[in-house]
CSV table of C-alpha atoms in Angstrom, one decimal:
chain,number,residue,atom,x,y,z
A,13,MET,CA,111.3,80.1,90.3
A,14,GLY,CA,109.1,80.5,93.4
A,15,LEU,CA,105.3,80.0,93.6
A,16,ALA,CA,104.6,83.8,93.3
A,17,LEU,CA,106.5,84.2,90.1
A,18,ARG,CA,105.1,80.9,88.6
A,19,ALA,CA,101.6,82.3,89.2
A,20,TYR,CA,102.6,85.6,87.6
A,21,ALA,CA,103.9,83.8,84.5
A,22,LEU,CA,100.7,81.8,84.2
A,23,VAL,CA,98.4,84.8,84.7
A,24,SER,CA,100.3,87.1,82.4
A,25,SER,CA,100.2,84.5,79.6
A,26,ALA,CA,96.5,83.9,80.1
A,27,LEU,CA,95.5,87.6,80.2
A,28,PHE,CA,97.5,88.9,77.3
A,29,PRO,CA,95.2,87.8,74.5
A,30,PHE,CA,92.3,89.7,76.2
A,31,ILE,CA,94.2,92.9,76.8
A,32,LYS,CA,96.3,93.0,73.6
A,33,GLU,CA,94.1,95.3,71.6
A,34,ARG,CA,93.7,97.7,74.6
A,35,LEU,CA,97.5,97.8,74.8
A,36,ARG,CA,97.7,98.4,71.1
A,37,LYS,CA,95.5,101.5,71.4
A,38,ARG,CA,97.6,102.9,74.3
A,39,HIS,CA,101.0,102.0,72.8
A,40,ALA,CA,100.5,102.1,69.0
A,41,VAL,CA,104.0,103.5,68.5
A,42,GLY,CA,106.4,100.6,68.5
A,43,PHE,CA,103.7,98.0,69.2
A,44,ASP,CA,105.4,95.3,67.0
A,45,GLU,CA,108.6,95.8,68.9
A,46,ARG,CA,106.8,95.5,72.2
A,47,CYS,CA,105.6,92.1,71.0
A,48,GLY,CA,109.2,91.1,70.0
A,49,PHE,CA,109.1,91.7,66.2
A,50,TYR,CA,111.8,93.9,64.8
A,51,GLN,CA,112.6,95.4,61.4
A,52,PRO,CA,115.6,93.7,59.7
A,53,ASP,CA,117.6,96.9,59.5
A,54,LYS,CA,117.5,97.3,63.3
A,55,LEU,CA,118.6,93.8,63.9
A,56,GLU,CA,121.4,94.2,61.3
A,57,LYS,CA,122.9,96.9,63.6
A,58,ILE,CA,123.6,94.4,66.3
A,59,LYS,CA,124.1,91.3,64.3
A,60,ASN,CA,127.2,89.3,65.2
A,61,ARG,CA,128.2,91.8,67.9
A,62,ARG,CA,128.3,91.5,71.6
A,63,THR,CA,125.3,93.5,72.7
A,64,ILE,CA,124.7,95.1,76.1
A,65,TRP,CA,120.9,95.7,76.4
A,66,ILE,CA,120.0,98.6,78.8
A,67,HIS,CA,116.4,99.1,79.7
A,68,ALA,CA,115.2,102.5,81.0
A,69,VAL,CA,111.5,103.0,81.2
A,70,SER,CA,111.3,106.8,80.6
A,71,VAL,CA,113.1,110.1,81.0
A,72,GLY,CA,114.4,109.8,84.5
A,73,GLU,CA,115.7,106.3,84.0
A,74,VAL,CA,117.3,107.3,80.7
A,75,GLN,CA,119.1,110.0,82.6
A,76,ALA,CA,120.4,107.5,85.1
A,77,ALA,CA,121.5,105.1,82.3
A,78,SER,CA,123.3,107.7,80.1
A,79,PRO,CA,126.4,108.0,82.3
A,80,LEU,CA,126.9,104.2,82.0
A,81,VAL,CA,126.7,104.5,78.2
A,82,ALA,CA,129.2,107.3,78.3
A,83,GLU,CA,131.5,105.3,80.5
A,84,MET,CA,131.3,102.3,78.2
A,85,SER,CA,132.3,104.5,75.3
A,86,ARG,CA,135.2,106.1,77.3
A,87,ALA,CA,136.4,102.6,78.2
A,88,GLY,CA,136.5,101.5,74.6
A,89,TRP,CA,133.5,99.3,74.4
A,90,ASP,CA,133.4,98.0,70.9
A,91,GLY,CA,130.2,96.0,71.0
A,92,ALA,CA,126.6,97.1,70.4
A,93,THR,CA,124.7,99.3,72.9
A,94,LEU,CA,121.0,98.7,72.7
A,95,VAL,CA,118.6,100.8,74.8
A,96,SER,CA,114.9,100.1,75.3
A,97,THR,CA,112.3,102.4,76.8
A,98,VAL,CA,108.6,102.2,77.4
A,99,THR,CA,107.7,105.8,76.6
A,100,GLU,CA,108.2,107.8,73.5
A,101,THR,CA,109.6,110.7,75.5
A,102,GLY,CA,112.1,108.2,76.9
A,103,ALA,CA,113.1,107.2,73.4
A,104,ARG,CA,113.7,110.8,72.4
A,105,ASN,CA,115.7,111.5,75.5
A,106,ALA,CA,117.9,108.4,74.8
A,107,GLN,CA,118.7,109.7,71.4
A,108,LEU,CA,119.4,113.2,72.8
A,109,LEU,CA,121.6,112.1,75.7
A,110,MET,CA,123.4,109.2,74.1
A,111,GLY,CA,123.7,110.3,70.5
A,112,ASP,CA,126.1,108.2,68.4
A,113,LYS,CA,127.1,106.1,71.5
A,114,LEU,CA,123.7,104.4,71.0
A,115,THR,CA,123.7,101.6,68.4
A,116,ALA,CA,119.9,101.1,68.4
A,117,HIS,CA,116.7,101.8,70.3
A,118,ILE,CA,113.7,99.5,70.8
A,119,TYR,CA,110.5,99.7,72.7
A,120,ALA,CA,110.5,97.4,75.7
A,121,PRO,CA,108.7,94.1,75.3
A,122,TRP,CA,105.6,93.1,77.2
A,123,ASP,CA,106.6,90.8,80.1
A,124,ILE,CA,104.9,87.7,78.7
A,125,PRO,CA,106.9,84.4,78.6
A,126,ARG,CA,106.5,83.6,74.9
A,127,ILE,CA,107.4,87.3,74.0
A,128,SER,CA,110.4,87.2,76.3
A,129,ALA,CA,111.7,84.1,74.6
A,130,ARG,CA,111.1,85.6,71.1
A,131,VAL,CA,113.0,88.8,72.1
A,132,CYS,CA,115.9,87.0,73.6
A,133,ARG,CA,116.3,84.9,70.4
A,134,ALA,CA,116.2,88.0,68.2
A,135,LEU,CA,118.5,90.2,70.3
A,136,ASP,CA,120.8,87.6,71.8
A,137,PRO,CA,122.3,90.0,74.4
A,138,ALA,CA,125.6,89.5,76.1
A,139,ALA,CA,124.3,91.3,79.2
A,140,TYR,CA,121.1,93.0,80.4
A,141,VAL,CA,121.0,96.1,82.6
A,142,THR,CA,117.7,97.5,83.8
A,143,VAL,CA,117.3,100.8,85.8
A,144,GLU,CA,115.9,101.5,89.3
A,145,THR,CA,112.6,99.7,89.7
A,146,GLU,CA,112.1,98.1,86.2
A,147,ILE,CA,111.9,94.5,87.2
A,148,TRP,CA,110.2,92.1,84.7
A,149,PRO,CA,110.3,88.5,86.0
A,150,ASN,CA,109.4,86.6,82.9
A,151,LEU,CA,112.2,88.4,80.9
A,152,LEU,CA,114.7,87.9,83.7
A,153,ARG,CA,113.9,84.2,84.0
A,154,GLU,CA,114.4,83.8,80.2
A,155,LEU,CA,117.7,85.6,80.3
A,156,ARG,CA,118.9,83.5,83.2
A,157,GLN,CA,118.0,80.3,81.4
A,158,ARG,CA,120.2,81.5,78.5
A,159,GLY,CA,123.1,82.3,80.8
A,160,VAL,CA,122.9,86.1,80.2
A,161,PRO,CA,124.1,88.1,83.2
A,162,THR,CA,121.6,90.6,84.5
A,163,PHE,CA,122.1,93.8,86.5
A,164,LEU,CA,119.8,96.2,88.3
A,165,LEU,CA,121.4,99.7,88.1
A,166,ASN,CA,120.6,102.5,90.6
A,167,ALA,CA,118.5,100.0,92.5
A,168,ARG,CA,116.2,101.6,95.0
A,169,VAL,CA,113.5,100.5,97.4
A,170,SER,CA,111.3,103.5,98.0
A,171,ASP,CA,109.6,104.3,101.3
A,172,ARG,CA,106.3,103.5,99.7
A,173,THR,CA,107.4,100.1,98.6
A,174,TRP,CA,109.0,99.4,102.0
A,175,ALA,CA,105.9,100.4,103.8
A,176,ARG,CA,104.1,97.6,102.0
A,177,VAL,CA,106.9,95.1,102.3
A,178,LYS,CA,105.0,92.8,104.8
A,179,TYR,CA,102.4,92.2,102.0
A,180,LEU,CA,105.0,91.9,99.2
A,181,ARG,CA,108.0,90.3,100.8
A,182,GLY,CA,107.7,87.0,99.0
A,183,VAL,CA,107.2,88.3,95.5
A,184,LEU,CA,109.8,91.1,96.0
A,185,ARG,CA,112.4,88.6,97.2
A,186,GLU,CA,111.8,86.3,94.3
A,187,SER,CA,111.9,89.1,91.8
A,188,TYR,CA,115.1,90.7,93.0
A,189,ASP,CA,116.8,87.3,93.3
A,190,LEU,CA,116.5,86.9,89.6
A,191,PHE,CA,119.4,89.4,89.1
A,192,ASP,CA,123.0,88.3,89.1
A,193,CYS,CA,124.2,91.7,90.4
A,194,ILE,CA,122.2,94.5,92.1
A,195,LEU,CA,123.9,97.9,92.1
A,196,ALA,CA,122.3,100.0,94.8
A,197,ARG,CA,122.3,103.7,94.8
A,198,GLY,CA,122.8,104.0,98.6
A,199,GLU,CA,123.3,102.2,101.9
A,200,GLU,CA,119.6,102.4,102.8
A,201,ASP,CA,118.5,100.7,99.6
A,202,ALA,CA,121.2,98.0,100.0
A,203,GLY,CA,120.1,97.4,103.6
A,204,ARG,CA,116.4,97.0,102.6
A,205,LEU,CA,117.3,94.6,99.9
A,206,SER,CA,119.4,92.6,102.4
A,207,LEU,CA,116.4,92.5,104.8
A,208,LEU,CA,114.2,91.2,102.0
A,209,GLY,CA,116.5,88.1,102.0
A,210,ILE,CA,118.6,88.9,99.0
A,211,ARG,CA,122.1,87.5,99.4
A,212,GLU,CA,124.6,90.2,100.3
A,213,ALA,CA,127.1,88.9,97.7
A,214,LYS,CA,124.7,90.1,95.0
A,215,ILE,CA,124.3,93.6,96.4
A,216,HIS,CA,126.9,96.4,95.8
A,217,THR,CA,126.4,100.0,96.9
A,218,ILE,CA,127.9,102.2,94.1
A,219,GLY,CA,126.1,105.5,94.4
A,220,ASP,CA,123.6,107.3,92.3
A,221,CYS,CA,124.3,107.4,88.5
A,222,LYS,CA,121.9,110.3,88.2
A,223,ILE,CA,124.6,112.4,90.0
A,224,ASP,CA,127.0,111.6,87.2
A,225,ALA,CA,124.3,112.5,84.6
A,226,ILE,CA,123.6,115.8,86.4
A,227,LEU,CA,127.3,116.9,86.5
A,228,GLU,CA,127.8,116.0,82.9
A,229,ARG,CA,124.7,118.1,81.9
A,230,ARG,CA,125.9,121.0,84.0
A,231,GLU,CA,129.0,121.4,81.9
A,232,VAL,CA,126.9,121.7,78.8
A,233,ALA,CA,124.1,123.8,80.4
A,234,GLU,CA,126.5,126.5,81.7
A,235,GLY,CA,127.2,127.6,78.2
A,236,LYS,CA,123.5,128.2,77.5
A,237,LEU,CA,122.8,130.5,80.4
A,238,PRO,CA,123.7,133.8,78.7
A,239,GLY,CA,121.3,132.9,75.9
A,240,TRP,CA,118.5,132.2,78.4
A,241,ARG,CA,119.1,135.5,80.2
A,242,ARG,CA,118.7,137.3,76.9
A,243,SER,CA,115.7,135.5,75.7
A,244,LEU,CA,113.9,135.9,79.1
A,245,SER,CA,115.0,139.5,79.5
A,246,LEU,CA,116.2,138.8,83.0
A,247,PRO,CA,117.5,142.0,84.8
A,248,LYS,CA,121.1,141.4,86.1
A,249,LYS,CA,120.4,142.0,89.8
A,250,ALA,CA,116.7,141.1,90.0
A,251,PRO,CA,115.8,137.8,91.9
A,252,CYS,CA,114.7,134.9,89.7
A,253,PHE,CA,112.8,132.2,91.3
A,254,VAL,CA,112.2,128.8,89.7
A,255,ALA,CA,109.4,126.4,90.6
A,256,GLY,CA,110.3,123.0,89.1
A,257,SER,CA,108.0,120.1,88.2
A,258,THR,CA,105.0,121.5,90.1
A,259,HIS,CA,101.7,119.7,90.5
A,260,GLU,CA,98.1,120.9,91.0
A,261,GLY,CA,97.8,122.3,94.5
A,262,GLU,CA,101.3,123.7,94.5
A,263,GLU,CA,101.2,126.6,92.0
A,264,ASP,CA,98.8,128.7,94.1
A,265,VAL,CA,101.3,128.6,97.0
A,266,VAL,CA,104.1,129.7,94.6
A,267,PHE,CA,102.0,132.5,93.2
A,268,GLU,CA,101.1,133.7,96.7
A,269,ALA,CA,104.8,133.7,97.8
A,270,LEU,CA,105.7,135.9,94.8
A,271,ALA,CA,102.8,138.2,95.5
A,272,ARG,CA,104.0,138.6,99.1
A,273,LEU,CA,107.4,139.6,98.0
A,274,SER,CA,106.1,141.9,95.3
A,275,GLY,CA,104.4,144.0,98.0
A,276,GLU,CA,107.7,144.6,99.8
A,277,GLY,CA,109.0,147.5,97.7
A,278,GLU,CA,111.7,148.1,95.2
A,279,LYS,CA,113.9,145.1,96.0
A,280,PHE,CA,111.4,142.6,94.5
A,281,ALA,CA,109.9,145.0,92.0
A,282,ASN,CA,111.6,143.1,89.1
A,283,ALA,CA,111.6,139.7,90.6
A,284,ARG,CA,110.8,136.9,88.1
A,285,LEU,CA,109.2,133.5,88.4
A,286,LEU,CA,109.9,130.6,86.0
A,287,LEU,CA,107.2,128.1,86.6
A,288,VAL,CA,107.7,124.6,85.2
A,289,PRO,CA,104.7,122.4,85.6
A,290,ARG,CA,105.3,118.6,85.7
A,291,HIS,CA,102.6,118.2,83.0
A,292,PRO,CA,103.0,120.8,80.2
A,293,HIS,CA,99.4,120.5,79.1
A,294,ARG,CA,98.5,122.5,82.2
A,295,ALA,CA,100.6,125.5,81.1
A,296,GLU,CA,97.8,127.5,79.4
A,297,ASP,CA,95.6,127.4,82.5
A,298,LEU,CA,98.5,128.3,84.8
A,299,LYS,CA,99.3,131.3,82.6
A,300,SER,CA,95.8,132.6,83.1
A,301,ARG,CA,96.0,132.0,86.9
A,302,ALA,CA,99.3,133.9,87.1
A,303,SER,CA,98.1,137.0,85.1
A,304,HIS,CA,97.4,139.0,88.3
A,305,LEU,CA,101.1,138.9,89.2
A,306,GLY,CA,102.2,141.5,86.7
A,307,GLY,CA,101.8,139.6,83.4
A,308,ALA,CA,102.4,136.0,82.4
A,309,ALA,CA,103.3,134.2,79.2
A,310,LEU,CA,104.2,130.8,78.0
A,311,LEU,CA,107.8,130.2,77.2
A,312,SER,CA,106.9,129.2,73.6
A,313,GLU,CA,105.2,132.6,73.1
A,314,ILE,CA,108.3,134.7,74.0
A,315,ASP,CA,110.1,136.2,71.0
A,316,ALA,CA,113.7,137.1,71.0
A,317,GLY,CA,114.1,140.8,71.8
A,318,THR,CA,110.6,141.1,73.3
A,319,PRO,CA,110.6,141.8,77.0
A,320,ALA,CA,109.4,138.8,78.9
A,321,PRO,CA,106.6,139.2,81.6
A,322,ARG,CA,107.1,138.7,85.3
A,323,VAL,CA,105.9,135.1,85.2
A,324,VAL,CA,107.0,132.7,82.5
A,325,VAL,CA,105.1,129.3,82.4
A,326,VAL,CA,107.4,126.8,80.7
A,327,ASP,CA,105.4,124.6,78.3
A,328,VAL,CA,108.6,123.1,76.7
A,329,ILE,CA,110.0,119.8,77.8
A,330,GLY,CA,113.6,119.2,78.7
A,331,VAL,CA,114.8,122.7,79.8
A,332,LEU,CA,114.1,122.7,83.6
A,333,TYR,CA,117.7,121.8,84.5
A,334,GLU,CA,119.1,124.7,82.5
A,335,LEU,CA,116.6,127.1,84.0
A,336,TYR,CA,117.7,126.1,87.5
A,337,GLY,CA,121.1,127.6,86.6
A,338,LEU,CA,119.3,131.0,86.4
A,339,ALA,CA,117.7,130.7,89.8
A,340,THR,CA,118.2,132.8,92.9
A,341,ALA,CA,116.3,130.0,94.7
A,342,ALA,CA,114.3,127.0,93.5
A,343,PHE,CA,111.2,125.2,94.8
A,344,VAL,CA,111.1,121.5,94.1
A,345,GLY,CA,107.6,120.3,93.1
A,346,GLY,CA,105.7,117.1,93.9
A,347,SER,CA,106.5,117.8,97.5
A,348,LEU,CA,103.6,119.9,98.9
A,349,VAL,CA,101.3,117.3,97.5
A,350,ASP,CA,101.8,113.6,98.0
A,351,ARG,CA,103.8,112.8,94.9
A,352,GLY,CA,107.1,111.7,96.5
A,353,GLY,CA,108.9,114.8,95.4
A,354,GLN,CA,110.9,115.6,92.2
A,355,ASN,CA,114.7,115.5,91.7
A,356,ILE,CA,116.3,117.7,94.3
A,357,LEU,CA,119.8,116.8,93.1
A,358,GLU,CA,119.4,118.9,90.0
A,359,PRO,CA,119.0,122.3,91.7
A,360,ALA,CA,121.5,121.3,94.4
A,361,SER,CA,124.2,120.8,91.7
A,362,TRP,CA,123.9,124.5,90.8
A,363,GLY,CA,124.6,125.6,94.4
A,364,ILE,CA,121.3,127.4,94.8
A,365,PRO,CA,119.1,127.4,97.9
A,366,ILE,CA,116.2,124.9,97.6
A,367,GLN,CA,112.8,124.8,99.1
A,368,HIS,CA,110.5,121.7,99.3
A,369,GLY,CA,107.4,120.4,101.0
A,370,PRO,CA,107.0,117.5,103.3
A,371,HIS,CA,106.6,114.8,100.6
A,372,MET,CA,110.1,114.0,99.4
A,373,GLU,CA,110.0,110.3,99.9
A,374,ASP,CA,111.5,109.4,96.5
A,375,PHE,CA,114.6,111.5,97.4
A,376,ALA,CA,114.5,111.1,101.1
A,377,VAL,CA,118.3,110.6,101.7
A,378,PRO,CA,119.6,113.5,99.7
A,379,THR,CA,116.8,115.8,101.0
A,380,ALA,CA,117.8,115.0,104.6
A,381,GLU,CA,121.4,115.7,103.8
A,382,PHE,CA,120.7,119.0,102.1
A,383,ASP,CA,118.3,120.0,104.9
A,384,ALA,CA,121.0,119.3,107.5
A,385,LEU,CA,123.5,121.4,105.5
A,386,GLY,CA,121.0,124.3,105.3
A,387,ALA,CA,121.1,124.0,101.5
A,388,ALA,CA,117.4,123.1,101.4
A,389,GLY,CA,114.5,124.1,103.6
A,390,LEU,CA,111.1,122.6,104.4
A,391,ILE,CA,108.1,124.7,103.8
A,392,SER,CA,104.4,124.1,104.1
A,393,ASN,CA,102.8,127.3,103.0
A,394,ALA,CA,103.3,130.5,101.0
A,395,GLU,CA,104.5,132.5,103.9
A,396,GLU,CA,107.3,130.1,104.6
A,397,LEU,CA,108.3,129.9,100.9
A,398,ALA,CA,108.4,133.7,100.7
A,399,ASN,CA,110.5,133.9,103.8
A,400,LEU,CA,113.1,131.5,102.3
A,401,TRP,CA,113.1,133.3,99.0
A,402,ARG,CA,113.6,136.6,100.8
A,403,LYS,CA,116.7,135.1,102.6
A,404,ALA,CA,118.0,133.7,99.3
A,405,ALA,CA,117.7,137.1,97.6
A,406,GLY,CA,119.6,138.6,100.5
A,407,GLY,CA,122.5,136.2,100.2
A,408,GLU,CA,121.8,134.6,103.6
A,409,LEU,CA,121.7,131.1,102.2
A,410,ALA,CA,124.5,131.2,99.7
A,411,GLU,CA,127.2,129.5,101.8
A,412,ALA,CA,124.9,126.6,102.7
A,413,ALA,CA,123.8,126.2,99.1
A,414,HIS,CA,127.5,126.0,98.0
A,415,LYS,CA,128.0,123.2,100.5
A,416,GLY,CA,125.0,121.4,98.8
A,417,ALA,CA,126.7,121.6,95.5
A,418,GLY,CA,129.9,120.3,97.0
A,419,SER,CA,128.1,117.3,98.4
A,420,VAL,CA,126.7,116.4,95.0
A,421,ALA,CA,130.1,116.6,93.4
A,422,LYS,CA,131.7,114.3,96.0
A,423,GLN,CA,129.2,111.6,95.1
A,424,SER,CA,130.2,111.2,91.4
A,425,GLY,CA,131.7,108.1,89.9
A,426,ALA,CA,128.8,105.6,90.2
A,427,ALA,CA,128.8,104.9,86.4
A,428,ARG,CA,132.4,104.0,86.4
A,429,ARG,CA,131.9,101.6,89.3
A,430,ALA,CA,128.8,100.1,87.6
A,431,TRP,CA,130.7,99.5,84.3
A,432,GLY,CA,133.4,97.6,86.3
A,433,TYR,CA,130.8,95.2,87.7
A,434,VAL,CA,129.2,94.7,84.2
A,435,LEU,CA,132.5,94.2,82.5
A,436,GLU,CA,133.8,91.4,84.8
A,437,ARG,CA,130.6,89.4,84.3
A,438,LEU,CA,130.2,89.8,80.5
A,439,VAL,CA,129.6,86.8,78.4
A,440,PRO,CA,132.8,86.1,76.5
């Protein structure tokens, strides 16, 4: 272990007693597990079984991990599958997506050397897989000392991290080098890892597991669309626009775009907007701000058989992907403001035209591809958004959007490739 990670281990150990109570207040649920103490019934589920421990911090990472769990089940994995998350929403999502394929769930341990040692003794994993950017050096070092193979799934080095690499090169290199196998989501990520000094023999480009997850979800979601149309009272031929995972500063642009179209006569008289804020607690305020557009309601307020208003603000978690299936066009949030952009692959998989702002750093590669195909379009204001929505409603963007869906489908199979790498390195 290099100097940077030795310092990290010492500092984390020294600070933990002073911040423990603060952490307890913020993470009361599962706090004992976060310290490496588990209920006997949970340990009994994995006792005397080869256990693959998969760590996924929250919802997005769980979605990336779920196709691997599904692939393990299809391949006949007869050991235990243990999943850890940091957030409660991640825990709920793991149960929802993985179901009976999941042997047990735990809350991820604090990355403190003595806690890492306690956890590894208790869980005794045969392999450890962590997702995307969840790199915990103390735990990885403990696993290495025990001879447990470690994997980084869907590995990515974001533009923001890469922009700071000259300040972080040493600690990043040491951290990534703790893995036995790094499964990169794309060539750009693999190239950046190589430039950091990670041995190329450790790096394998397998594709994005989130694409497998999306395609699996679409099969289920398609069956739910008729029910959504009924509950939302969507007219058959009226345009339906979805604004997904929006942040403060973006909704007013969306509202103005709809208002512009509404003033253009009969074609958009029944146009609907489904607004899905990234943070549902903002929904009530957004409902008030949208009232001038011909009525607005929260999704949770809409009763079956009651006509829905023109704008529906979604205050329910976990339905955005299904709602994209209703869309004439979809705006991807977190992109007009500097948030790195939200998941553009989800609407693309439905074959609908996509609009986004200039900040799509977290999905830079697929965004560039969809832009080049014409399946997605860059906007910076309400006029540009309204113009693309107008074209989408007129069918002008349909062929390009279909190409976007085809591009997503061609990139499937990452989970199967990932399982192959894990299987060949498993502890006997």
